[in-house]
Coordinates of C-alpha atoms and ligand atoms in Angstrom, one line a residue:
X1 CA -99.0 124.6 303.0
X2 CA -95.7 125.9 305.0
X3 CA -92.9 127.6 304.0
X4 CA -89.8 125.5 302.9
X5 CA -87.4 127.4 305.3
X6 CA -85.3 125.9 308.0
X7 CA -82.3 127.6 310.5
X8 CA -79.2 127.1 309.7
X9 CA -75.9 126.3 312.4
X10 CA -73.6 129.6 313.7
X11 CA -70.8 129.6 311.3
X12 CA -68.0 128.7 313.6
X13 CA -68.6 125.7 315.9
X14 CA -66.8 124.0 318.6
X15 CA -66.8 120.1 320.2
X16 CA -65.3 119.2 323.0
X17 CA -64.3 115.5 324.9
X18 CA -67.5 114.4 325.7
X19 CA -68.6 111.7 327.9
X20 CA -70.3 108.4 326.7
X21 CA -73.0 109.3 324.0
X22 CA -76.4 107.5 324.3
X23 CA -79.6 107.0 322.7
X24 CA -82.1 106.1 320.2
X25 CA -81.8 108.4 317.3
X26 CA -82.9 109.0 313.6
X27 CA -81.0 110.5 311.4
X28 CA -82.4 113.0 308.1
X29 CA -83.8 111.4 305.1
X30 CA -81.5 110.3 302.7
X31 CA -79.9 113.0 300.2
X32 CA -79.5 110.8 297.2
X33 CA -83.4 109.5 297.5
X34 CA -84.8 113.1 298.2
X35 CA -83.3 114.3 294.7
X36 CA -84.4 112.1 292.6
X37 CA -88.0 111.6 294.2
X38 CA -88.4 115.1 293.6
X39 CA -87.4 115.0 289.8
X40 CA -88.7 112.2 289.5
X41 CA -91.9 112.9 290.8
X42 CA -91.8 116.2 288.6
X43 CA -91.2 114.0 285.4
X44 CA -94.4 111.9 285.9
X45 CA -98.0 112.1 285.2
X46 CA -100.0 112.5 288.4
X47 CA -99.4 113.1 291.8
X48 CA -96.4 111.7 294.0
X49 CA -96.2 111.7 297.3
X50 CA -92.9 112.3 299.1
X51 CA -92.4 110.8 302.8
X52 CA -89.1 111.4 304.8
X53 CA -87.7 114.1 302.2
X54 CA -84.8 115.6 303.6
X55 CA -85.2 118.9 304.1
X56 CA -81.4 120.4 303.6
X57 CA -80.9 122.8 301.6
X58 CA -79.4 121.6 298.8
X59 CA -82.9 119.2 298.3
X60 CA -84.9 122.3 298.5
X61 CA -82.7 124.2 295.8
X62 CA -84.0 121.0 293.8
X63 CA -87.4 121.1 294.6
X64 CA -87.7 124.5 293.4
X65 CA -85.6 123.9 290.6
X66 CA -88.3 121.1 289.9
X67 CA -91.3 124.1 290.5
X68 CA -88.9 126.2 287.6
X69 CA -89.3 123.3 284.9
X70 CA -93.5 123.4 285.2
X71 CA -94.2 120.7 288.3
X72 CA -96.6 121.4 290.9
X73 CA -94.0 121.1 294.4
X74 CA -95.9 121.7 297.8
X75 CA -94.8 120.9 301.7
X76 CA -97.6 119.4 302.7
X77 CA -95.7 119.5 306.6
X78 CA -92.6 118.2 308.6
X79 CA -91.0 116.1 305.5
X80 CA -94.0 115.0 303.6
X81 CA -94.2 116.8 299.9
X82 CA -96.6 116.6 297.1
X83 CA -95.3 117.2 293.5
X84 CA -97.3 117.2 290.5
X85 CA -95.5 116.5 287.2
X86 CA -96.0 117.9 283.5
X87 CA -93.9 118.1 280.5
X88 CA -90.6 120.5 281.1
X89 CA -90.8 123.9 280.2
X90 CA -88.2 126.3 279.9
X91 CA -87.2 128.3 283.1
X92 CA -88.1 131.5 283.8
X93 CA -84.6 132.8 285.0
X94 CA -81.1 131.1 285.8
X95 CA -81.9 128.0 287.9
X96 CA -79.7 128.5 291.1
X97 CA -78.7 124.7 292.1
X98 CA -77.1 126.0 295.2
X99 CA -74.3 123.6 296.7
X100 CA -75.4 120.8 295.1
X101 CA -73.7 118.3 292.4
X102 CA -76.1 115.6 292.8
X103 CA -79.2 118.3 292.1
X104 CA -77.4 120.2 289.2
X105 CA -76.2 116.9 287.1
X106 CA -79.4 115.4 287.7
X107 CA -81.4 118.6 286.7
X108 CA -79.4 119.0 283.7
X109 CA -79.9 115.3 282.6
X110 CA -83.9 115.2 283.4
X111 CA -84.0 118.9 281.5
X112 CA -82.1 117.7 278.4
X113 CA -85.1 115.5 277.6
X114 CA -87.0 118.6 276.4
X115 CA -87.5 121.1 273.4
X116 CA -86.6 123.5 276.3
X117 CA -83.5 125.4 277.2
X118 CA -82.2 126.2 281.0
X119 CA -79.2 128.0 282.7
X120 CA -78.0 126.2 285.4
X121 CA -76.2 128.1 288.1
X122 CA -74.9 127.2 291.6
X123 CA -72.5 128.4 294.6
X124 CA -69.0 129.2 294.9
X125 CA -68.3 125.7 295.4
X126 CA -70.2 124.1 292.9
X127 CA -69.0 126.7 290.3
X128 CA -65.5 125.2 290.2
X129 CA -67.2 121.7 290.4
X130 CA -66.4 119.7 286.7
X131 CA -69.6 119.1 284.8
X132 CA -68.2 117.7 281.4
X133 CA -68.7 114.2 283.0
X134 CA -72.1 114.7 282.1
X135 CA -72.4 117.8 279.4
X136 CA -69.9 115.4 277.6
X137 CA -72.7 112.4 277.1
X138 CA -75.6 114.8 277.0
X139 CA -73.6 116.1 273.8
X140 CA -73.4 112.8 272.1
X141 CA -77.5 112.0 273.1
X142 CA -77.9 115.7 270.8
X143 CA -78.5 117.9 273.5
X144 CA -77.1 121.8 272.7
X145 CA -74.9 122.4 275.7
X146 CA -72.4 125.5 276.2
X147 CA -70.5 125.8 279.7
X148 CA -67.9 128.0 281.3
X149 CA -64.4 127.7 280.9
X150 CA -63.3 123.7 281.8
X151 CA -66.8 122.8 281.4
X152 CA -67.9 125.0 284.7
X153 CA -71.1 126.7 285.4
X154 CA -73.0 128.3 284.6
X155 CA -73.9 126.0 281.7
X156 CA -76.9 126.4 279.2
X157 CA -78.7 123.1 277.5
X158 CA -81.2 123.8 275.0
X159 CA -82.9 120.1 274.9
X160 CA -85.0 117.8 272.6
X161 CA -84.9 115.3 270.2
X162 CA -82.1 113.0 272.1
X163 CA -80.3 109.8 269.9
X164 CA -79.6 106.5 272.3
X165 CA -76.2 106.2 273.9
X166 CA -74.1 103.4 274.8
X167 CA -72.1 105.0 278.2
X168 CA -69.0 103.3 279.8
X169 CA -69.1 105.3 283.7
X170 CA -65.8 104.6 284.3
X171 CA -65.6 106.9 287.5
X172 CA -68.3 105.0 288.7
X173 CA -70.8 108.0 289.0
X174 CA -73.9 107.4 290.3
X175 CA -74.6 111.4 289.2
X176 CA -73.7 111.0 285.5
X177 CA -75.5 107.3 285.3
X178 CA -78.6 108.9 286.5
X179 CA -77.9 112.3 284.0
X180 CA -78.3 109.5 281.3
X181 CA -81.0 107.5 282.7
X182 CA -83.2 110.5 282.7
X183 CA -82.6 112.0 279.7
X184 CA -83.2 109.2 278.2
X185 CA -86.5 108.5 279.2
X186 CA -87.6 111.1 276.2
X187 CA -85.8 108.8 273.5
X188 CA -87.5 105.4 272.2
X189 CA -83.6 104.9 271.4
X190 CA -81.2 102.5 273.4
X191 CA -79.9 104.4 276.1
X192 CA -77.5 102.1 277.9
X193 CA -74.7 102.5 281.1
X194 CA -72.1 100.3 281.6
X195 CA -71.0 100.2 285.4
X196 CA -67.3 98.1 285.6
X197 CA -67.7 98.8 289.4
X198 CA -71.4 99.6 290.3
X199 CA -72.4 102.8 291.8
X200 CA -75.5 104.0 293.5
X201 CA -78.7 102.2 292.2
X202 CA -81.6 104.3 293.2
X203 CA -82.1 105.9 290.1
X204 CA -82.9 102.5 288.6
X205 CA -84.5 101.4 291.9
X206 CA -86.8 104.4 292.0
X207 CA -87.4 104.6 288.3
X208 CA -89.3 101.3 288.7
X209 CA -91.4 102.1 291.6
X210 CA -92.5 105.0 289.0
X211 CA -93.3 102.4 286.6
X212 CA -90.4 102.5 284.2
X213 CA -88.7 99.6 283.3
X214 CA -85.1 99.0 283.9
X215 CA -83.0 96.2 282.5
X216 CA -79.8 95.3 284.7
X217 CA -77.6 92.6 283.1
X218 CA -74.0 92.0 284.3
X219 CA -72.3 95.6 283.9
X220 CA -74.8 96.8 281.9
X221 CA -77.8 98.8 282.9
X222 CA -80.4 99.7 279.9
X223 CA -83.7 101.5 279.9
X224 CA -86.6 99.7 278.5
X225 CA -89.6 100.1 276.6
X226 CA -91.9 101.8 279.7
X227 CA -90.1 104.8 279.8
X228 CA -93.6 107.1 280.6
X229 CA -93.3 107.6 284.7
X230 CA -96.3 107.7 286.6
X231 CA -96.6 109.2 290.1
X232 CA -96.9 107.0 292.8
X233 CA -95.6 107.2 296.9
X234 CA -91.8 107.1 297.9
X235 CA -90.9 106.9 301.3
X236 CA -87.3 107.8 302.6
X237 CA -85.1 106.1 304.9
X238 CA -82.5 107.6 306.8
X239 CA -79.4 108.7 305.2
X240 CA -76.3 106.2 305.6
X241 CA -74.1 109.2 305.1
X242 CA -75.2 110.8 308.0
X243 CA -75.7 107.9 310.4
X244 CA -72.2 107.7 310.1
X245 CA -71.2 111.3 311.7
X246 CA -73.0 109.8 315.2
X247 CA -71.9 106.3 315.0
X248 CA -68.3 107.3 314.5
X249 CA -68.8 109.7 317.3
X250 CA -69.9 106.6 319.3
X251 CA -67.2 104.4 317.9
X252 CA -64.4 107.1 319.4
X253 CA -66.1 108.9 322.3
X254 CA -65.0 106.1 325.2
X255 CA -68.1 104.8 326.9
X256 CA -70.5 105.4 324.8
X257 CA -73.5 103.3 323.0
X258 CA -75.8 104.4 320.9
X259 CA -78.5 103.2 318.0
X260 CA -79.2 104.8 314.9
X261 CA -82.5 103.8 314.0
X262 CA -83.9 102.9 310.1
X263 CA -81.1 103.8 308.3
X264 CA -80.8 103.0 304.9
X265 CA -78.5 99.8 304.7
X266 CA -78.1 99.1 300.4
X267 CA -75.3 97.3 299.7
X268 CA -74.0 100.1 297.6
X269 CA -74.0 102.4 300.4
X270 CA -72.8 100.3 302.9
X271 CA -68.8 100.4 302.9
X272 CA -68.3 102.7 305.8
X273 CA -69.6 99.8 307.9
X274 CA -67.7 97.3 306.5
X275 CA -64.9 99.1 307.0
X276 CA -65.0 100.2 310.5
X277 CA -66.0 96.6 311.6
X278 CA -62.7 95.5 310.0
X279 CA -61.2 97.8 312.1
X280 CA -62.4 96.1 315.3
X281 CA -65.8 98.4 315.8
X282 CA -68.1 96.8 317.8
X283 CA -71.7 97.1 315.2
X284 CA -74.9 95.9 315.1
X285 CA -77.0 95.9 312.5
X286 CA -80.0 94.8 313.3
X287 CA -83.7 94.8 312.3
X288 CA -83.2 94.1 308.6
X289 CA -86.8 95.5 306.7
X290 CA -88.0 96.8 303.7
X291 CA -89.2 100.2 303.3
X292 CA -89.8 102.2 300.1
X293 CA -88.5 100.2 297.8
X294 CA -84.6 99.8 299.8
X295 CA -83.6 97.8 302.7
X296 CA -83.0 99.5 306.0
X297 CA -82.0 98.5 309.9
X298 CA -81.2 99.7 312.9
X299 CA -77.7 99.8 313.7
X300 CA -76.0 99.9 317.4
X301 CA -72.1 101.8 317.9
X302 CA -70.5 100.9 321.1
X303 CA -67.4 102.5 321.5
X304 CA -64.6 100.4 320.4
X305 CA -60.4 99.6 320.0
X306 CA -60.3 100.2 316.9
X307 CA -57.4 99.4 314.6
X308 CA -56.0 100.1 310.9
X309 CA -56.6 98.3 308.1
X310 CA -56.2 98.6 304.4
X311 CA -59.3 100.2 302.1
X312 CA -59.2 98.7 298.5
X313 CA -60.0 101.1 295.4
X314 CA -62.9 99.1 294.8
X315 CA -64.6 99.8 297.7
X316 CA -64.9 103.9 297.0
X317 CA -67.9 103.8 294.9
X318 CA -69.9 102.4 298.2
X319 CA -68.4 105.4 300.6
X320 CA -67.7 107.9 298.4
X321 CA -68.6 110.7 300.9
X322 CA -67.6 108.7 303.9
X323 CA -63.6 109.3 303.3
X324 CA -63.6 112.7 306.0
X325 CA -65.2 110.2 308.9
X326 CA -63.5 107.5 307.6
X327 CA -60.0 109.4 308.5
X328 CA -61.3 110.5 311.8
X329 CA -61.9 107.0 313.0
X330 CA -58.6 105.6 311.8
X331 CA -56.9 109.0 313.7
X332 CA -58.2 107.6 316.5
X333 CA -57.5 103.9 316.0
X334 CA -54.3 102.0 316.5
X335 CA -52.0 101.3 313.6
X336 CA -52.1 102.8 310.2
X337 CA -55.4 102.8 307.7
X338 CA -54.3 103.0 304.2
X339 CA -56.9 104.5 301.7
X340 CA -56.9 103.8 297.9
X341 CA -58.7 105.1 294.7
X342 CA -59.3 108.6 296.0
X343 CA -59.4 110.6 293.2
X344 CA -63.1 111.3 292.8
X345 CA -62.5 112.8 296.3
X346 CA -60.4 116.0 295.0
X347 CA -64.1 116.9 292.7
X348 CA -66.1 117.0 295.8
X349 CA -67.8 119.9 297.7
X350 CA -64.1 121.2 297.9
X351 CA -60.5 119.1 297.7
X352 CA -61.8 116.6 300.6
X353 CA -58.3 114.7 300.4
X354 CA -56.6 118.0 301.1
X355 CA -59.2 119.4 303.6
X356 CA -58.8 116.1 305.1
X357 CA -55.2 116.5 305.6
X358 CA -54.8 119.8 306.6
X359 CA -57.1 119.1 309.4
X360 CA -55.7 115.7 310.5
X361 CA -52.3 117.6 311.0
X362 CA -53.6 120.6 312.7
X363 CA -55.2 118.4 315.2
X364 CA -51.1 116.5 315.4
X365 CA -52.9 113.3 313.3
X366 CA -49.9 112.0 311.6
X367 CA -51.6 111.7 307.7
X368 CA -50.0 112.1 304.5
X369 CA -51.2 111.4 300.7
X370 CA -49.3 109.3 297.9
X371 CA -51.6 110.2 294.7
X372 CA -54.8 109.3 295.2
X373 CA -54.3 106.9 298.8
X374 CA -54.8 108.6 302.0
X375 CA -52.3 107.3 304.7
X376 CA -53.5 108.0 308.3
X377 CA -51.6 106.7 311.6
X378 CA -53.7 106.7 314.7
X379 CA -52.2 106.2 317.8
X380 CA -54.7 104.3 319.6
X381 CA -55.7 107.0 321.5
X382 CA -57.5 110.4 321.9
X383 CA -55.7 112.5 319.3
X384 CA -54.3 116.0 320.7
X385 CA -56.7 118.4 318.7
X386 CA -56.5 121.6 320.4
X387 CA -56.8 123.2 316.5
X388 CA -59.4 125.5 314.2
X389 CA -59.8 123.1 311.6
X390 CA -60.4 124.7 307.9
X391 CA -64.1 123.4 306.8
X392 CA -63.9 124.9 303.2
X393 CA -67.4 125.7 303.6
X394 CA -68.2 121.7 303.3
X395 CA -70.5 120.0 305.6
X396 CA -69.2 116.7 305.3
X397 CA -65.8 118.1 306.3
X398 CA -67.2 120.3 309.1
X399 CA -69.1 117.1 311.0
X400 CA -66.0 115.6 310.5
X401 CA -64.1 117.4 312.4
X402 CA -66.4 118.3 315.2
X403 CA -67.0 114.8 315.8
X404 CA -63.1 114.5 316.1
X405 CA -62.9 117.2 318.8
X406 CA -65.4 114.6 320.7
X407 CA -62.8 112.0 321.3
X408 CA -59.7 114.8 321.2
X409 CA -57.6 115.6 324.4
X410 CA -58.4 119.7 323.3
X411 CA -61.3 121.2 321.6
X412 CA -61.6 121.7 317.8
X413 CA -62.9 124.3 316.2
X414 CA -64.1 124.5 313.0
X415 CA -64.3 128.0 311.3
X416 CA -67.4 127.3 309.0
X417 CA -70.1 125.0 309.6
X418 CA -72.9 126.9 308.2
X419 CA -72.7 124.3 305.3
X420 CA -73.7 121.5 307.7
X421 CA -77.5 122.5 306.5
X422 CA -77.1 121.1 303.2
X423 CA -77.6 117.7 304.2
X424 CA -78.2 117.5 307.7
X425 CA -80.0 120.6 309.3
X426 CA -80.2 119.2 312.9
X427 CA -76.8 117.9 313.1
X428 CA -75.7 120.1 316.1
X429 CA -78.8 119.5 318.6
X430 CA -79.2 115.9 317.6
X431 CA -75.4 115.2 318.4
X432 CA -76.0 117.4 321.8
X433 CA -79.0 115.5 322.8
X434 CA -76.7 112.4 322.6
X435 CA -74.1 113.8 325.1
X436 CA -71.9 115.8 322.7
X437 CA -70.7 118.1 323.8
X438 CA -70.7 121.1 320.5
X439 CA -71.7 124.7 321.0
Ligands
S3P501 C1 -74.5 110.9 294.6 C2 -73.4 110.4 294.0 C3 -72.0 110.6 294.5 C4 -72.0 111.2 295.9 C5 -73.0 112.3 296.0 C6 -74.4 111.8 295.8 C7 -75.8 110.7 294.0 O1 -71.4 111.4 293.6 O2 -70.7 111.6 296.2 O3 -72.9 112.8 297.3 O4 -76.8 110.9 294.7 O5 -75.9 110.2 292.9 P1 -70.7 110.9 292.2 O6 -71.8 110.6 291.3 O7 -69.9 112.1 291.7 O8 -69.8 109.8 292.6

């Protein structure tokens, strides 16, 4: 079987104002399905086979964290994995979770099941990343957990006998909800989440198709009695949060018209798009299908007018990480966009609300912030760019940026985009083999 290595982008990269971007694309597996097929896979009896698996590096610093607790984990080739499951054991060393919040919380949930004990470590980044959102219930389920000052890594849990839980998410985590889910698959106890706004389901989704049994009622979501996993096939569909780097680049890039193809399209992931069509862009979704277990489509960007419009707080939990995009679209549309309920946005992969606006302004985007709502007034236009935008060594913040300087009068740079590999490996020769123009 091969090796789990990929390239990764120069550090510094540059876009420039491209002409129309075409073609039929697919974008990376999605990030939040790759995790948890991996743990998943590495909690049950028997083989699972992975199809699609995004192969960024923050998924591979889980699937070897997954190889650390006991489970057989094997590239079979090009996005197709094997994993073997088996009872956790304790780690031989540290396990290193890299850049990633969604692979560390997870990790710490699934590990917190077992008579074991793990140190979890990860990057600069995720070391100033809070994790007493979920030490905090793993605490009150009887797990033994120590962390760094403010509840940072590194952070120890020694694991075992775990009480039920009753769990109000009021951030609307989709990390911490699955933290719980999983550690409470080694309890017979009650181990209930209660959702006021709903986050990302495919913890319960995929915790089915492993055979478990999930009871959604109203607000409340509660494991049931089938709480033994069994391995089984999972096949990934793009990753919403990465179709939306090229189909903003189409929205903005004048002439353009281009179709992302099997994209993931749940309705908890979905508020990007239903967003920018308020805004006047001119989508298709198209194709509507089922595949592994979630509906996806292909969906068409032609470049568009686009306008602003008012984001309620209650959309955030279903575009959590689109925010950075989000702002480059409405710095290019006409009128103000006014974005509430940012908070969760400040905890990211670094302050995204103020990497956001320190961009926006060296590119001469009018933007400002009022607590937690972003305020961004396009002009209607191609903004002047002409800047070296700060990435913070986050990829999400990096694309953005770089798919600004497509539609910008001037170049952007942006001075790290090494990070881009975390979630989306190919980013820079799948946007050039669209037109863009990035070196
Ligand atoms: C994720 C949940 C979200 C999101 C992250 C992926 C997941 O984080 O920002 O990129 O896969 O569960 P929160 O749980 O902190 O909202």
């Amino acid at each position: 079987m091969s090796a789990d290595v990929h390239p990764h982008d120069g550090d510094r990269l540059h876009s420039t104002a491209s002409p129309g971007l075409h073609g039929y694309i697919h974008v990376p597996g999605d990030k939040s399905m790759s995790h948890r097929s991996l743990i998943l896979g590495g909690l049950a009896e028997g083989e699972t086979w992975i199809e699609g698996l995004l192969e960024g590096d923050d998924v591979i610093a889980t699937a070897k964290a997954v190889r650390a607790f006991g489970a057989t984990v094997d590239r079979a080739s090009s996005g197709k994995w094997r994993v073997i499951g088996n009872a956790w054991r304790s780690p031989r060393g540290p396990v290193d979770c890299g850049n990633s919040g969604t692979g560390v919380r997870l990790l710490m949930g699934a590990a917190a099941g077992f008579p074991i004990e793990a140190t979890f470590t990860g990057d600069q980044s995720l070391s100033g990343r809070p994790m007493n959102r979920v030490l905090d219930p793993l605490r009150e389920m009887g797990a033994e957990v120590s962390a760094s000052e403010g509840g940072r890594l590194p952070a120890r849990i020694r694991g075992g006998k775990l009480r039920g839980i009753s769990f109000l998410n009021a951030k609307a985590s989709a990390q911490v909800k699955s933290a719980i889910l999983l550690a409470g698959l080694n309890t017979a106890e009650d181990v209930e989440v209660i959702e006021p706004a709903r986050s990302r389901d495919h913890t319960e989704n995929m915790l089915r198709a492993f055979g478990g049994d999930v009871a959604i009622e109203g607000d409340s979501i509660r494991l049931g009695e089938r709480r033994k996993l069994k391995g089984t096939s999972v096949l990934i569909p793009g990753d919403p949060s990465s179709a939306a780097f090229p189909l903003v680049a189409a929205l903005i890039t004048p002439g353009s018209g281009l179709t992302v193809r099997s994209v993931m399209v749940n309705p908890l992931r979905t508020g990007l798009l239903k967003t920018l069509s308020e805004m006047g862009a001119e989508l298709r979704i198209e194709g509507r299908r089922q595949a592994g277990g979630e509906e996806v489509a292909d969906i068409t960007a032609e470049f568009s007018r686009l306008h602003g419009v008012e984001v309620p707080a209650d959309r955030a939990p279903s575009m959590i990480d689109e925010y950075p995009i989000l702002a480059v679209a409405a710095a290019c549309a006409e009128g103000t966009t006014v974005m509430h309920g940012l908070a969760e946005l400040r905890v990211k992969e670094s302050d995204r609300l103020a990497a956001i606006l320190s961009g926006l302004r060296a590119c001469a985007v009018d933007a400002r912030d009022e607590g937690d709502t972003l305020i961004v007034k396009g002009t209607g236009a191609a903004p002047r760019g002409g800047a070296t935008v700060a990435a913070h060594h986050d990829h999400r913040i990096a694309m953005s940026f770089l798919v600004l300087g497509l539609a910008s009068e001037q170049p952007v740079e942006v001075d790290s985009a090494a990070m881009i590999a975390t979630s989306f490996p190919d980013f820079t020769a799948l946007m050039r083999s669209i037109g863009a123009r990035i070196s």
